[in-house]
Rosetta silent file (secondary structure, phi, psi, omega in degrees, C-alpha in Angstrom):
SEQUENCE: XXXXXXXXXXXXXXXXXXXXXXXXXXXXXXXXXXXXXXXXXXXXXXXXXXXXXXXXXXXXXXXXXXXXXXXXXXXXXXXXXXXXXXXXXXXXXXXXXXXXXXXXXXXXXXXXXXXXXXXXXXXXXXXXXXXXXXXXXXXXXXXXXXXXXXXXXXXXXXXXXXXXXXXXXXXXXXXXXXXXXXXXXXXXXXXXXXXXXXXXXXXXXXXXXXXXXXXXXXXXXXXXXXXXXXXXXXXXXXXXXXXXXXXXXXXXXXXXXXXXXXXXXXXXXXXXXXXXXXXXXXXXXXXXXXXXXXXXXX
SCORE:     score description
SCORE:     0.000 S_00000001
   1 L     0.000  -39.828 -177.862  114.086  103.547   83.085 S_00000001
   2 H   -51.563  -59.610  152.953  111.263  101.732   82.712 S_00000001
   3 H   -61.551  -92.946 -145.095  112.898   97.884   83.450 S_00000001
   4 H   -10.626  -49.896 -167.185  114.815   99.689   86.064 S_00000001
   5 H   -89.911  -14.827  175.872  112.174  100.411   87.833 S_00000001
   6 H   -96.565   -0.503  168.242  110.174   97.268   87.033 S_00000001
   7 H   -72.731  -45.936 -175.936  112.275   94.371   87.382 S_00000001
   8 H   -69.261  -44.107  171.698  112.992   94.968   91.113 S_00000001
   9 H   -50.606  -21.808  172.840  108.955   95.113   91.181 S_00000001
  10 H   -81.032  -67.485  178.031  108.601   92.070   89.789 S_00000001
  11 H   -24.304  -74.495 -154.911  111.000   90.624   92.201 S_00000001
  12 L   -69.072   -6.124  170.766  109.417   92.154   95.181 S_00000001
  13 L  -105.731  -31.056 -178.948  105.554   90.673   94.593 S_00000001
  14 H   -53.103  -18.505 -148.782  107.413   87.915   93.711 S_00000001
  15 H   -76.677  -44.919 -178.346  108.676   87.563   97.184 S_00000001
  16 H   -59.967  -42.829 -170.260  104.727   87.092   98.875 S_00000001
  17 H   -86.642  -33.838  178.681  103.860   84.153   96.974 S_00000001
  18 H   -76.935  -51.610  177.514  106.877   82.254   97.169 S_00000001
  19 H   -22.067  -69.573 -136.336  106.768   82.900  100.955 S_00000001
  20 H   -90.052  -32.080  168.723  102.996   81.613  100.774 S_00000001
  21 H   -88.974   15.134  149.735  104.067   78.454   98.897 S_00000001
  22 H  -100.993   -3.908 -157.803  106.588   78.060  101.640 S_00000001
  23 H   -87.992  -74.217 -175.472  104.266   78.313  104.503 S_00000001
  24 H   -31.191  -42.576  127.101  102.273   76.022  102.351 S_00000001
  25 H   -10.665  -97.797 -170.135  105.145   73.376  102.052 S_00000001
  26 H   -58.305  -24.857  151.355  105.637   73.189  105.431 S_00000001
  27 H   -22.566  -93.621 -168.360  101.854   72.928  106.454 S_00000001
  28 H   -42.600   -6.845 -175.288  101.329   70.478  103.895 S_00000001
  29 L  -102.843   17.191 -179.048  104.351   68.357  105.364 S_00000001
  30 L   -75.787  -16.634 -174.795  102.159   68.146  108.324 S_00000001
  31 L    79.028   -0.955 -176.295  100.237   65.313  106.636 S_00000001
  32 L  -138.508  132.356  178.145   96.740   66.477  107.119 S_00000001
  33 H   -62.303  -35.758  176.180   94.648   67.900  104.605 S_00000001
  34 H   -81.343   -9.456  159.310   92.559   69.775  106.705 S_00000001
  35 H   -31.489  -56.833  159.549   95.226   71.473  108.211 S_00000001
  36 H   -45.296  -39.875  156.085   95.774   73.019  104.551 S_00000001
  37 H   -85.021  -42.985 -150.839   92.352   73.977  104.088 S_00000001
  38 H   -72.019  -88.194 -147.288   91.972   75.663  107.385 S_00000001
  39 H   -52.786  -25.212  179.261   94.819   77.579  106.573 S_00000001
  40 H   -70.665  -26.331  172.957   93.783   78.315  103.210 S_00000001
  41 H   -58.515  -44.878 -170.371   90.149   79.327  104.652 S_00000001
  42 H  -102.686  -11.747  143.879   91.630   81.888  106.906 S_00000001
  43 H   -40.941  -69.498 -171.655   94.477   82.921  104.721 S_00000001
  44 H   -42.295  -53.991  175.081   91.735   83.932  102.006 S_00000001
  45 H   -53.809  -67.234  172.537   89.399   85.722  104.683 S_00000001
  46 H   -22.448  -53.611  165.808   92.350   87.589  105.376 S_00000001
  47 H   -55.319  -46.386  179.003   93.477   88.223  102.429 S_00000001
  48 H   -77.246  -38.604 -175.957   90.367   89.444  100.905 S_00000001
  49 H   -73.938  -30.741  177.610   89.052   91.845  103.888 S_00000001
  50 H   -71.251  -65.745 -151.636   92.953   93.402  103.991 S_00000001
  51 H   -61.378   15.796  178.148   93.021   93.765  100.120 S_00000001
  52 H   -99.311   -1.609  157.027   89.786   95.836   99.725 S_00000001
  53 H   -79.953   24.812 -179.993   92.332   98.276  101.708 S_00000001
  54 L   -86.708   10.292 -147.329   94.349   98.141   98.901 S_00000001
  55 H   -99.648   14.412 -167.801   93.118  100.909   96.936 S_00000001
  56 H   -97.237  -60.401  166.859   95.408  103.038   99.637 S_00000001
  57 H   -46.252  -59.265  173.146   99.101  101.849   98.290 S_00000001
  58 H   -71.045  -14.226  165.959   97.838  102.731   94.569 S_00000001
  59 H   -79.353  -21.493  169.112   96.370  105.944   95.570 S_00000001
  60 H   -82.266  -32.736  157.898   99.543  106.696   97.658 S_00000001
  61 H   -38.031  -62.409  168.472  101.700  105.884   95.331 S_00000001
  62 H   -49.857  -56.013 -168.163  100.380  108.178   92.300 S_00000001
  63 H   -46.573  -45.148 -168.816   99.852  111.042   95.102 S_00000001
  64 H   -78.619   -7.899 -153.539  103.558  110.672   95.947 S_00000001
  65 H   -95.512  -40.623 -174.294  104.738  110.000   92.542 S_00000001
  66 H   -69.834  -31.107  176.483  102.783  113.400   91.721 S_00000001
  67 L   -99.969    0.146  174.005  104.499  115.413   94.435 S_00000001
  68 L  -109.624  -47.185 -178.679  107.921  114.159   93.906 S_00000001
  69 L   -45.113  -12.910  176.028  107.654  115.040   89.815 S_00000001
  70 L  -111.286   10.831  144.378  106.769  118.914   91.102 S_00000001
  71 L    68.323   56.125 -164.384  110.222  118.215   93.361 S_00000001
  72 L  -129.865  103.969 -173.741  107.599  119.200   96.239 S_00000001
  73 L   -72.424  -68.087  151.254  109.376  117.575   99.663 S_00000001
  74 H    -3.385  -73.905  173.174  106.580  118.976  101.776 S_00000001
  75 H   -71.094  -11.165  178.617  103.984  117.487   99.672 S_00000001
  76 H   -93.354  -33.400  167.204  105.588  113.846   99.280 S_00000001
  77 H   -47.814  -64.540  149.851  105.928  113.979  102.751 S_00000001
  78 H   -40.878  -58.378  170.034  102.321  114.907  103.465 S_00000001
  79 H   -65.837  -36.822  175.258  100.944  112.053  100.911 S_00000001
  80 H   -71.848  -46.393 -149.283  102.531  109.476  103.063 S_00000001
  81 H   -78.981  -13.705  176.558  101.637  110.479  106.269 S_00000001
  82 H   -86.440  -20.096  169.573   98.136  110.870  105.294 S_00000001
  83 H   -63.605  -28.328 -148.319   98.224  107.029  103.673 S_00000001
  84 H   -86.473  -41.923 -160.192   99.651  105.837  107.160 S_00000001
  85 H   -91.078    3.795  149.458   96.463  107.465  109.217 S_00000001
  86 H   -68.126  -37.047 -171.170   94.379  105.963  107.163 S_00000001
  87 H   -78.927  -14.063  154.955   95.489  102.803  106.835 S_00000001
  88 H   -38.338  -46.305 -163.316   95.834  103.209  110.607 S_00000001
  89 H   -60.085  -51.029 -171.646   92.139  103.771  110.422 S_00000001
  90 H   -74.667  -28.543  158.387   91.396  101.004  108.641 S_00000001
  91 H   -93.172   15.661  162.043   93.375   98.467  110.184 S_00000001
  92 H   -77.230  -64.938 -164.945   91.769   99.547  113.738 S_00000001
  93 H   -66.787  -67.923 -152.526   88.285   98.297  112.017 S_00000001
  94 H   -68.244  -38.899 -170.248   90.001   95.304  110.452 S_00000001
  95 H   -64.981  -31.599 -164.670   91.971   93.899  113.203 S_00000001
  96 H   -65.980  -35.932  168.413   88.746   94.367  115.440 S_00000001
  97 H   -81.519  -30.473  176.154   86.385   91.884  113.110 S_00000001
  98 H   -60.908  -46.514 -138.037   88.812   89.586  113.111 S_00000001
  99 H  -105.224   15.739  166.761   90.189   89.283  116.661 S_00000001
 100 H  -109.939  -23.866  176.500   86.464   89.955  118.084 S_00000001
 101 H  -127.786   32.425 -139.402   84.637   87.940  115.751 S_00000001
 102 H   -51.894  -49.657  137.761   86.591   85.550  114.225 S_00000001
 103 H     3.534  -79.045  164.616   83.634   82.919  113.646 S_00000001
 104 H   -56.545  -59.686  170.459   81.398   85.212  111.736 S_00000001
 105 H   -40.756  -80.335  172.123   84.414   86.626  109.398 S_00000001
 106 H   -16.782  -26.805 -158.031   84.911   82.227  108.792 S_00000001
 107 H   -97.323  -10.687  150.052   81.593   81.695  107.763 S_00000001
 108 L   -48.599  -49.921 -179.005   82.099   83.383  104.938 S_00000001
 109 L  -118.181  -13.056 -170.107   84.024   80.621  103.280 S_00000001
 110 L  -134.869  132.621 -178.422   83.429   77.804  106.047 S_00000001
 111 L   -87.084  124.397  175.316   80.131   76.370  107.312 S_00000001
 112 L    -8.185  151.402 -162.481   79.273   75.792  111.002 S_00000001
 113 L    38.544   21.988 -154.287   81.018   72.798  112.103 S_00000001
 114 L   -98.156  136.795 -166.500   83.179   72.497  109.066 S_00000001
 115 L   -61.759  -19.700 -131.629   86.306   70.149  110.337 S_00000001
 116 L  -105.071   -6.355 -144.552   88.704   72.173  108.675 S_00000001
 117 H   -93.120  -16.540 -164.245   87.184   75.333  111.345 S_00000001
 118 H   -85.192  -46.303 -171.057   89.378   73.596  114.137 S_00000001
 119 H   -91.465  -15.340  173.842   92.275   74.810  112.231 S_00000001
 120 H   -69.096  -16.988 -162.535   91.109   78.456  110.524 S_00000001
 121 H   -91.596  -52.841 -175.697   90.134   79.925  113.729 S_00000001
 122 H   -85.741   -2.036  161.056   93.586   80.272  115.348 S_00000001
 123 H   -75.652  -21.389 -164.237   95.386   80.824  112.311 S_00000001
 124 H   -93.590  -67.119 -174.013   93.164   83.898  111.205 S_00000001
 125 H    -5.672  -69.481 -145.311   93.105   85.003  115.389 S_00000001
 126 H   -66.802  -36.751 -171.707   96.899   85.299  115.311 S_00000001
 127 H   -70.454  -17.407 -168.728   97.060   87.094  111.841 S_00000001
 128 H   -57.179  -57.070 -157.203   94.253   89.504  112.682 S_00000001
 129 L   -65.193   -3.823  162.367   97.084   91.467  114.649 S_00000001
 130 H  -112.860   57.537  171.421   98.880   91.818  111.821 S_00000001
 131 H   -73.231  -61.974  157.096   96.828   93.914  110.021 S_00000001
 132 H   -27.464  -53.622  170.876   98.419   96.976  110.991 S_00000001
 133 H   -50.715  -71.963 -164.391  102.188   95.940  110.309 S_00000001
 134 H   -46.569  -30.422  177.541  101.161   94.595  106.875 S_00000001
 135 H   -69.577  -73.704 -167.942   99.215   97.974  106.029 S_00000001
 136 H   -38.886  -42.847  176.258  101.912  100.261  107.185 S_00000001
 137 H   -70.612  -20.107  172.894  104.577   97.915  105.148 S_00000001
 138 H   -96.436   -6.043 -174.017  102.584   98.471  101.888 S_00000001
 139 H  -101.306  -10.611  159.500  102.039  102.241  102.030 S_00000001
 140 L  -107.047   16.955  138.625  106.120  102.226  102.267 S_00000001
 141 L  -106.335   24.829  161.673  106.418  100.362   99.446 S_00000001
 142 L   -79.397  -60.604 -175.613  104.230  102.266   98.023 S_00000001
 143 H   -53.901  -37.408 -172.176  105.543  105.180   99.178 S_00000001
 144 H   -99.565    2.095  132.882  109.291  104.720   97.880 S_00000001
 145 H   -44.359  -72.832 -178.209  107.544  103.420   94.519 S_00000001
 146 H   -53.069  -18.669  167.671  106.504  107.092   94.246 S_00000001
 147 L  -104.330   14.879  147.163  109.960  108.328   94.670 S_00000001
 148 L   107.591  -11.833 -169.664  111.241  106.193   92.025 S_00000001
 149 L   -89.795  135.404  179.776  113.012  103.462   95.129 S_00000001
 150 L  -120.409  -35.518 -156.451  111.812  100.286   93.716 S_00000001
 151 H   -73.377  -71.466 -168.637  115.528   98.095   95.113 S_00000001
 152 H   -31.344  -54.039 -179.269  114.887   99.528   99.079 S_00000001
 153 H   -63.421  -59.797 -159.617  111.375   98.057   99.456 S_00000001
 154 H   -72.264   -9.655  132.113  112.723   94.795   97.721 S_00000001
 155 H   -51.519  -75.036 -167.024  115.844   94.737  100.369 S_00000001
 156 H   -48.988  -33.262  173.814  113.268   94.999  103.212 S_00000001
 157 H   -77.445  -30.305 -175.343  110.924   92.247  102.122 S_00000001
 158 H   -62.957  -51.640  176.179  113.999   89.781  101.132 S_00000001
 159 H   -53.272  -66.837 -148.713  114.776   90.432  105.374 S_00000001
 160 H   -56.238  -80.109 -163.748  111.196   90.387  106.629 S_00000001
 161 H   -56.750  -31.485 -170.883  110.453   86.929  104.391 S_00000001
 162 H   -66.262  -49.065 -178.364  113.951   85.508  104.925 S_00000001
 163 H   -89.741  -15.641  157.060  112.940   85.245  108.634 S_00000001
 164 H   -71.587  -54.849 -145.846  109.092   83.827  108.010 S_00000001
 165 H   -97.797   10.022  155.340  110.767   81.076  106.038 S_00000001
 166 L   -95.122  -12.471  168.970  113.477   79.943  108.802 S_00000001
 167 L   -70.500  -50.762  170.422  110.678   80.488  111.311 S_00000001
 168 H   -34.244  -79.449  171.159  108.097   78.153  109.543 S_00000001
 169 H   -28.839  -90.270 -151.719  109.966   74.675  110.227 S_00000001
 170 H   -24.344  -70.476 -164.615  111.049   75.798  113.474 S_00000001
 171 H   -75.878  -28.810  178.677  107.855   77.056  114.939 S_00000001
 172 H   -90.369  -48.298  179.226  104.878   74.392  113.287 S_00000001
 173 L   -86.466  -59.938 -162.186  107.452   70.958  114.112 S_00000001
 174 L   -54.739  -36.306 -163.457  110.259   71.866  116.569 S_00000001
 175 L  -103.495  -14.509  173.046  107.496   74.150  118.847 S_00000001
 176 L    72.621   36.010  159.302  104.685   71.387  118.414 S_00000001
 177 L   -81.845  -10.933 -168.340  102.523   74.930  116.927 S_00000001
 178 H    48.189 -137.007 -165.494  100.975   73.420  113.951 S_00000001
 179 H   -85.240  -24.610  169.813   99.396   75.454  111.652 S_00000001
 180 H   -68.842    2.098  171.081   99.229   78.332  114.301 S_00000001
 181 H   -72.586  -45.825  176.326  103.330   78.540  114.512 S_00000001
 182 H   -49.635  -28.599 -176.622  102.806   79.641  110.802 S_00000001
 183 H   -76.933  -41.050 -172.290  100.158   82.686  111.251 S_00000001
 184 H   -60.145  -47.327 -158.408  103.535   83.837  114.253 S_00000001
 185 H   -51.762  -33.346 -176.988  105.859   83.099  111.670 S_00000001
 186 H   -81.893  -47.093  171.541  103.891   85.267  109.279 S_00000001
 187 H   -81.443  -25.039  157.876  103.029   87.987  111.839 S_00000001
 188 H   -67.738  -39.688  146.202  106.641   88.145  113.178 S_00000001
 189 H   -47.184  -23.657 -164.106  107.422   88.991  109.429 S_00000001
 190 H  -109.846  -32.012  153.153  104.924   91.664  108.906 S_00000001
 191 H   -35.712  -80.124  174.190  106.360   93.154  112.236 S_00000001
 192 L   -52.947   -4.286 -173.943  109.916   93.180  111.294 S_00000001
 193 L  -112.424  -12.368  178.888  108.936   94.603  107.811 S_00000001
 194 L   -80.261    0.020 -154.751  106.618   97.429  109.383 S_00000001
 195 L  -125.785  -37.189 -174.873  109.547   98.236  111.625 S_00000001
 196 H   -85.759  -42.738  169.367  112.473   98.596  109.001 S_00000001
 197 H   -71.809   -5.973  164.342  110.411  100.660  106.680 S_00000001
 198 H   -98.550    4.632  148.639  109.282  103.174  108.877 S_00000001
 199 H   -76.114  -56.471 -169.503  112.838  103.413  110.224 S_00000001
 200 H   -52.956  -19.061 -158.970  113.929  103.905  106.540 S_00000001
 201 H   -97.341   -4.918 -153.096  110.886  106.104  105.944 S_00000001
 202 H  -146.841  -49.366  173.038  111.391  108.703  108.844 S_00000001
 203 H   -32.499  -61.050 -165.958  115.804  107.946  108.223 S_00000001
 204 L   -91.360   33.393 -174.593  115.092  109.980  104.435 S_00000001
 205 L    23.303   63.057  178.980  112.711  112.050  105.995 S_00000001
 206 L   -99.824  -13.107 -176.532  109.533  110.760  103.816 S_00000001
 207 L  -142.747  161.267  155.219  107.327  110.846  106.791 S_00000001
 208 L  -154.541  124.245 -139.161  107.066  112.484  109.944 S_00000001
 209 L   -44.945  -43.273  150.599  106.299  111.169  112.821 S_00000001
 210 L   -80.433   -9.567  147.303  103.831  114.194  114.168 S_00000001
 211 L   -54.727  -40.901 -169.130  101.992  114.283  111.195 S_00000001
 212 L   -57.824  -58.743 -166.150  100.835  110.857  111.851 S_00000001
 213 L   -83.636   26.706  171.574   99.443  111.747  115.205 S_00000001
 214 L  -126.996  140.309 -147.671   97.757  114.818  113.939 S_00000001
 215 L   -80.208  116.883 -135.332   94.198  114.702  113.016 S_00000001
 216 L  -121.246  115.977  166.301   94.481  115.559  109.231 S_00000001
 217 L   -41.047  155.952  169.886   91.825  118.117  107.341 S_00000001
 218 L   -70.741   -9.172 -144.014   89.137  116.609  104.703 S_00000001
 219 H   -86.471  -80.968  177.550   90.628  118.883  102.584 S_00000001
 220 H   -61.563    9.626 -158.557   94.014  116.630  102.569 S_00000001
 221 H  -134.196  -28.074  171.170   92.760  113.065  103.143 S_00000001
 222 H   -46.260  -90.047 -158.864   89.921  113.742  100.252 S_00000001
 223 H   -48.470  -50.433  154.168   91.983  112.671   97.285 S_00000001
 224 H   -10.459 -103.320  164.320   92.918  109.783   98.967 S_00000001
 225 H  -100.864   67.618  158.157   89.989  108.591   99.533 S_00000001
 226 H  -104.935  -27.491  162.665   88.131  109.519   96.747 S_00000001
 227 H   -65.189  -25.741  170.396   91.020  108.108   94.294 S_00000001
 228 L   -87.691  -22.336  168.514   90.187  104.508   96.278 S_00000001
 229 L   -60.945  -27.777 -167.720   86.232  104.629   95.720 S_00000001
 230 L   -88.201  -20.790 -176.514   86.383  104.073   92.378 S_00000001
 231 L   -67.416  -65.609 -143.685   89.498  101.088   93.165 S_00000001
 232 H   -76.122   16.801  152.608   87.595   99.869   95.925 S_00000001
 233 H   -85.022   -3.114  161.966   84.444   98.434   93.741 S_00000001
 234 H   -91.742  -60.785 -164.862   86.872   96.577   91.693 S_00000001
 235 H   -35.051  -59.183  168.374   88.661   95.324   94.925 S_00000001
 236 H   -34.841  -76.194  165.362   85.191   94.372   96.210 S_00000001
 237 H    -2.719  -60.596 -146.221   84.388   92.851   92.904 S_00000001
 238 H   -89.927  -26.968 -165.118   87.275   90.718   92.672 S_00000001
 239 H   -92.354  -38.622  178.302   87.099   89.426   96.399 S_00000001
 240 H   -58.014  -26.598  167.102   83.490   88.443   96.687 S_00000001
 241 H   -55.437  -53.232  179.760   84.758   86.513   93.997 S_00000001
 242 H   -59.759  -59.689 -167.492   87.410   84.782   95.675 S_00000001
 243 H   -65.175  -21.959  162.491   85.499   84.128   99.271 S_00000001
 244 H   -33.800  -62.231 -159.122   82.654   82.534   96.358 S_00000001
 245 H   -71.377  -34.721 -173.741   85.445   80.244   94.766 S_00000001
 246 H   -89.597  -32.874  155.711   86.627   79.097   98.147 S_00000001
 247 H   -15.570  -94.321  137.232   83.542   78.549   99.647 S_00000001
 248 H    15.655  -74.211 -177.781   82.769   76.361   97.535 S_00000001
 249 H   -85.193  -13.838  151.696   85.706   74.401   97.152 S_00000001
 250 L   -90.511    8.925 -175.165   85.343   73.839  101.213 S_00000001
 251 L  -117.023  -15.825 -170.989   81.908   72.343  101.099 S_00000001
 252 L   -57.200  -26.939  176.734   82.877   69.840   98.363 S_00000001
 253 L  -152.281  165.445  145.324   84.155   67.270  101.263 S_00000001
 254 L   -36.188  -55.015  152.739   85.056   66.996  104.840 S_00000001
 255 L   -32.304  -52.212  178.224   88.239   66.073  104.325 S_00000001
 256 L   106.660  -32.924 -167.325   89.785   68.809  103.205 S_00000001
 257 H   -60.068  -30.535  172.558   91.997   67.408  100.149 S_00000001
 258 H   -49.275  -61.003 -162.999   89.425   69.488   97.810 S_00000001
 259 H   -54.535  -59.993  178.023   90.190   72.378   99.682 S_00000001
 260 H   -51.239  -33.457 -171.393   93.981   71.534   99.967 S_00000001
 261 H  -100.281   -7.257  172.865   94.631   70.916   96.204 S_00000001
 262 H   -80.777  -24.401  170.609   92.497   74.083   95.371 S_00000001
 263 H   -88.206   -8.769   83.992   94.805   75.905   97.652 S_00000001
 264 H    34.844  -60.823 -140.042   97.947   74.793   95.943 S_00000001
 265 H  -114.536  -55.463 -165.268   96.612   75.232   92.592 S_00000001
 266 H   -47.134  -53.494  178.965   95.601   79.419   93.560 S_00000001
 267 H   -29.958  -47.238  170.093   98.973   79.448   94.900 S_00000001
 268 H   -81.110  -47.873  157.905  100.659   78.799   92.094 S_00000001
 269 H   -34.937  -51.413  162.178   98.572   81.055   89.998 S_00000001
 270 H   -42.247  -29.303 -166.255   99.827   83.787   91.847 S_00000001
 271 H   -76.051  -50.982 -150.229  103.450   83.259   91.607 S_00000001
 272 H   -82.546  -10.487  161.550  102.675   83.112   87.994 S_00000001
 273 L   -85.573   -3.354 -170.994  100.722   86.738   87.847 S_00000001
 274 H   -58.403  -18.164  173.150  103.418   88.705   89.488 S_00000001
 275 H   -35.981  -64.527 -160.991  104.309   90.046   86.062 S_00000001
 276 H   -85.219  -22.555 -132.348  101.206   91.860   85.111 S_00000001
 277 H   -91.269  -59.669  170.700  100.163   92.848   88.880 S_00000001
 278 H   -37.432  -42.006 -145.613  104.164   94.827   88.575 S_00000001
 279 H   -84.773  -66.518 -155.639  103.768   96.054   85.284 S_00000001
 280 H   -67.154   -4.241  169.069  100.827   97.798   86.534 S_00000001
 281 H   -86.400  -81.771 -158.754  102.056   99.687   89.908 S_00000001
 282 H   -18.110 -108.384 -168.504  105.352  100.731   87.382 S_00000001
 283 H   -12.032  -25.888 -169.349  102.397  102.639   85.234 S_00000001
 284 H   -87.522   -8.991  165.962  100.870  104.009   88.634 S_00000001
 285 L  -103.857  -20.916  169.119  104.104  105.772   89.077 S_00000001
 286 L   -73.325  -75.142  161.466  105.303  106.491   85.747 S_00000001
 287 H     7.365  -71.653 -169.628  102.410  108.191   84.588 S_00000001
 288 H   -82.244  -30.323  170.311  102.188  110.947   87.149 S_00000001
 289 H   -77.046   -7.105 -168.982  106.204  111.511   86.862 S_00000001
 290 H  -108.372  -14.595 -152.874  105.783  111.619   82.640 S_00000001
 291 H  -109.613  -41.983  179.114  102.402  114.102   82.886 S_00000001
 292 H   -80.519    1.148  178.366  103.741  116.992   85.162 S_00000001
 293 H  -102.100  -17.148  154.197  106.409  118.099   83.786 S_00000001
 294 H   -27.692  -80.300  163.335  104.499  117.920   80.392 S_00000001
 295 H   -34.208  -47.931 -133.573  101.255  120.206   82.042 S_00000001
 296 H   -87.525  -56.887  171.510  103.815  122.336   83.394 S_00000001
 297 L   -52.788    6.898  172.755  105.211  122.900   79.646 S_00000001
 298 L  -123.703    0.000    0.000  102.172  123.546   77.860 S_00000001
């Protein structure tokens, strides 16, 4: 049971990074290094301010994983829709520093004037809007983690990405977009993947659609987040890290080729962690399906 459920999980984080080394490909066939840092500058800022929302997909996950092992429809139902209005919540506040302040989020990793700033600002712009999609697409693979569907989320991402990486080419040479056809290419993906799982999600009746739009007691939204405070001080941790390392690795030149072969180099690290990062949502779901039926027997 155990590969069952983790082999398509491997697959399916596998899916983001090889995307992200294809966007990177075509970028990089653009010929200019700072293109490649810009994008890597505003890829990271992205990256880092959405993932300290991640602590919402592993807390939604267990929650649902906990309510489908007590065979509780009601309650599995209930843990997603309270992951959606949060991550609603939270991607109102994210999208807002980005697309109002895009400058100040940069300067995190990029210094006034920094050459590569020409190209970071309208790649991060266009991606700000898809904070929302991209939230909503991880609490329903989250969500169908917790019921045990690991192959449905890993259909929907194979579609979603299958259309960023025939987009890429198209949209950066053929449309004269540069590096900003890639942030559509990316955000037209995160659309199309927020749009088939919450048809799929509201098809098996896992969510429903006035729960979302109903203002949800402390009482229910409390485990949430209180199971993500203790996540989101690693999350923190780990990011301040990151926006550190790139920082950094954008002030070494002007040029950009620092920046460009450091972005490259992460890039491939990733592809190459998808293992452990799987291994460890499988546990966030196993767990809570192995422990209640246990409690309930003792």
């Amino acid at each position: 049971q155990l590969i069952k459920i983790a082999l398509p999980c491997i697959a399916n984080f596998a899916i983001n990074p090889l995307i992200g080394a294809v966007d990177l490909f075509w970028i990089n066939r653009m010929g200019n290094p700072l293109a490649v840092a810009g994008q890597a500058a505003a890829n990271q800022v992205f990256g880092s301010l959405f993932w300290i929302t991640s602590f919402l997909p592993s807390v939604t996950a267990t929650l649902v994983a906990k309510q489908y092992a007590l065979n509780d429809k009601e309650g599995v139902q209930d843990a997603i829709c309270q992951g959606v209005v949060v991550g609603i919540i939270m991607a109102i506040f994210g999208s807002l520093a980005i697309l109002t302040k895009p400058e100040v989020v940069l300067s995190s990793v990029l210094t006034s004037g920094a050459p590569a700033l020409k190209f970071a600002k309208p790649y991060l712009f266009i991606r700000g809007f898809a904070f929302l999609p991209s939230l909503i697409s991880l609490i329903g693979f989250s969500a169908f983690r917790g019921v045990l569907d690991t192959v449905t989320p890993l259909k929907i991402s194979l579609i979603a990405n299958v259309f960023n990486a025939i987009l890429d080419p198209i949209l950066i040479f053929k449309a004269g977009m540069g590096v900003t056809g890639a942030a559509v290419a990316t955000l037209a993906a995160e659309i199309i993947s927020a749009i088939l799982f919450t048809t799929v999600l509201v098809n098996r009746n896992l969510i429903n659609l006035s729960k979302i739009f109903r203002i949800p007691s402390w009482a229910t939204i409390s485990p949430l987040l209180k199971g993500g405070a203790a996540l989101q001080i690693r999350n923190f941790s780990l990011n301040l890290t990151f926006l550190a390392v790139t920082r950094v690795t954008q002030s070494i030149d002007n040029t950009g080729v620092s920046a460009a072969a450091h972005a490259m180099a992460i890039q491939t690290f990733q592809i190459g962690g998808i293992v452990l990062l799987a291994l460890s949502t499988v546990a966030q779901i196993m767990v809570p399906n192995q422990m209640v039926p246990r409690m309930d027997a003792l």
